[in-house]
Amino acid sequence: MATTTRKKKTAKKATSSGKVSAETLAKGQREISVSEFFAKNRHLLGFDNPRKALLTAVKEAVDNALDACEEAGILPEIHIRLLQKDESRFKLTIRDNGPGIIRAQIESIFGKLLYGSKFHRMKMSRGQQGIGISAAGMYGLMTTGKPVHIISKTSRRKPPHDVVLKIDTSKNRAEVVKEKEDPKSDSLFPGGTGTQVVIELEGRYQKGRQSIDEYLEQTAIANPHAQITWVTPTNETIEFPRAVDELPDEAKEIKPHPKGIELGTLIQMLERTESKSLSAFLQDEFSRVGQRKASDLAKMADKLSTKTITPRSRVSQLGHAEAECLYKAIQEASIMAPPTDCLVPIGSRALLAGLLKEVQAEFFAAATRPPTVYRGNPFQMEVAIAFGGNLSSEESSRILRFANRVPLLYQQSACSSFKAVVETSWKNYGLTQPRNSLPVGPLVVLVHMASVWVPFTSESKEAIADYDEIRKEMKLALQECGRKLGTYLRRRKQMKKQSERRGIFERYIGEISSSCHAIVGTDPKKLYDALLKQAARKTKEADQKLDLDGKIVSAQKLEQDDDVIILEERQVAVHEDGEEGLFDNDAVPSARKKTRKKSKKKKKSS
């Protein structure tokens, strides 16, 4: 009897722990929306803590506003206001004077992830993935439950569209809460067009490094053509005035370069193309491939293939083996580098204008490298440095990193820009540099990468991936600026030495004149003047002025040279209002012309 009971229990246990069928497993599987994925992994987009989330939301909205204004040929005027509703909740309002957004696209732009016009285009732009602003709205909805409020005006003759929407993360699409045409909102857009976005979200506002203030200050440096007004939660208004009255040149869209594609991509292009012949496909789908080059590639592929391949071969008849032979032919062939009119670098003069506006230094230099290529993608490196002035000489140098005019504030040590600065031998240029560290001294280094596709290390776009071609170009530009700085420092050291010599001469000239008068009766005044003239002639280098290359120049030539900057007053300059900026440390009080206006709004008297 006991034996029978034991057998029944064993059988029951086997049944309960038995294998689950494929049909049962299939019932638990479902499609994952991209919005749902990023809602659970919002740290990938830069929303991993309240302070960073607030900065990321501002960054995405400002980047979109700048892109929209530049594409429409409008000098940007951007207003950012952050209103604190309670300890951890903020209302963010960003308004621009761009072309506005048509009503049919508002839901897709602000309520759908991976929707945009820049992902498939080979041209320089700030945004790339179509995630940013919709992700900011999604974060606001998750943390406060409040939808996104958009007001868009596309024409003077049409009233603005007022839309309130929220994102459905399970379907990756927007749901309109309410909408209307609101003529009363015309006063928000004095230029006749523009967009305003209001997002309520959880966050934490704090000044200093990696803050909204630092992001906007660096944005003003890289975009000197933009006018930015920033109203802080303490009702303090900060103006970043426009330093350049011209828009940057418009980047032109280019086709992919043959050297930058992979075999799988080539096969997909062969399947989707509308071209009939192989020659037409190569010429229509790629840049730098003409009729002769297409014929040469077909001949090279024919030698590698068992099947005949000619320029007239039909694309529809090319299989996997023929595509692989064509891919090998492309890799072996010599093809001209892609065109570079798809890039719009900031330019040396604009870089210097931006630094002059925000950094209180005495010496500025910039260098722009010729365009080059990584993985078939054109890119260009620009570097600018600021030295001396009010910058702290006791701390490590500051690095300002930019990609397509956008500041990169986080993950500095993982960025190729940081590694390039550390690997540059700054000791050769007169600075102190500990081993495997940044140089120590009053130095700010700006590194900007312009590319049709910046290889970021993550979706949050905080650091540039470490490609050998990219780091090499960065180091070459840094070395070019370093040589200018080294020449300037050597000249300045020599001038200081000569000035000290003159001081010694002047200290004893009076006594020598008096002694000579007592001994031989020489006129002391004439002798004093003659000796003073001789001292000035021997130490005349101390009176010279230097250009950006450290060369001695005359004042007249200096005034006529557009590439020369003299900032003698900035050696001891500070803000008139006594407040320190992000680049000011241990400054000596002196008057200077304001580049930023800071003022607290007065409360209205009851």
Short mmCIF file of C-alpha atoms in Angstrom, two decimals, residues 122 256-262 265 331 338 372-379 452-455 465 467 469-470:
data_model
loop_
_atom_site.label_atom_id
_atom_site.label_comp_id
_atom_site.label_asym_id
_atom_site.label_seq_id
_atom_site.Cartn_x
_atom_site.Cartn_y
_atom_site.Cartn_z
CA MET A 122 24.35 62.15 -45.98
CA PRO A 256 27.10 57.18 -50.05
CA HIS A 257 30.72 56.52 -50.95
CA PRO A 258 31.49 53.00 -52.26
CA LYS A 259 34.30 52.55 -49.73
CA GLY A 260 31.94 53.18 -46.83
CA ILE A 261 29.43 50.36 -47.39
CA GLU A 262 29.47 46.71 -46.30
CA THR A 265 24.30 46.94 -47.47
CA GLN A 331 37.56 47.48 -51.94
CA PRO A 338 33.83 61.77 -51.28
CA THR A 372 39.17 63.51 -44.70
CA VAL A 373 37.27 60.20 -44.49
CA TYR A 374 36.56 57.36 -42.06
CA ARG A 375 34.56 54.35 -43.30
CA GLY A 376 33.52 56.36 -46.34
CA ASN A 377 32.10 59.18 -44.20
CA PRO A 378 33.62 62.66 -44.71
CA PHE A 379 34.63 64.56 -41.57
CA VAL A 452 27.83 63.55 -42.03
CA TRP A 453 27.66 60.79 -39.39
CA VAL A 454 29.36 61.27 -36.03
CA PRO A 455 30.24 57.88 -34.47
CA ALA A 465 34.06 56.81 -30.70
CA TYR A 467 38.57 55.72 -34.58
CA GLU A 469 41.55 58.28 -38.47
CA ILE A 470 39.59 60.65 -36.24
#
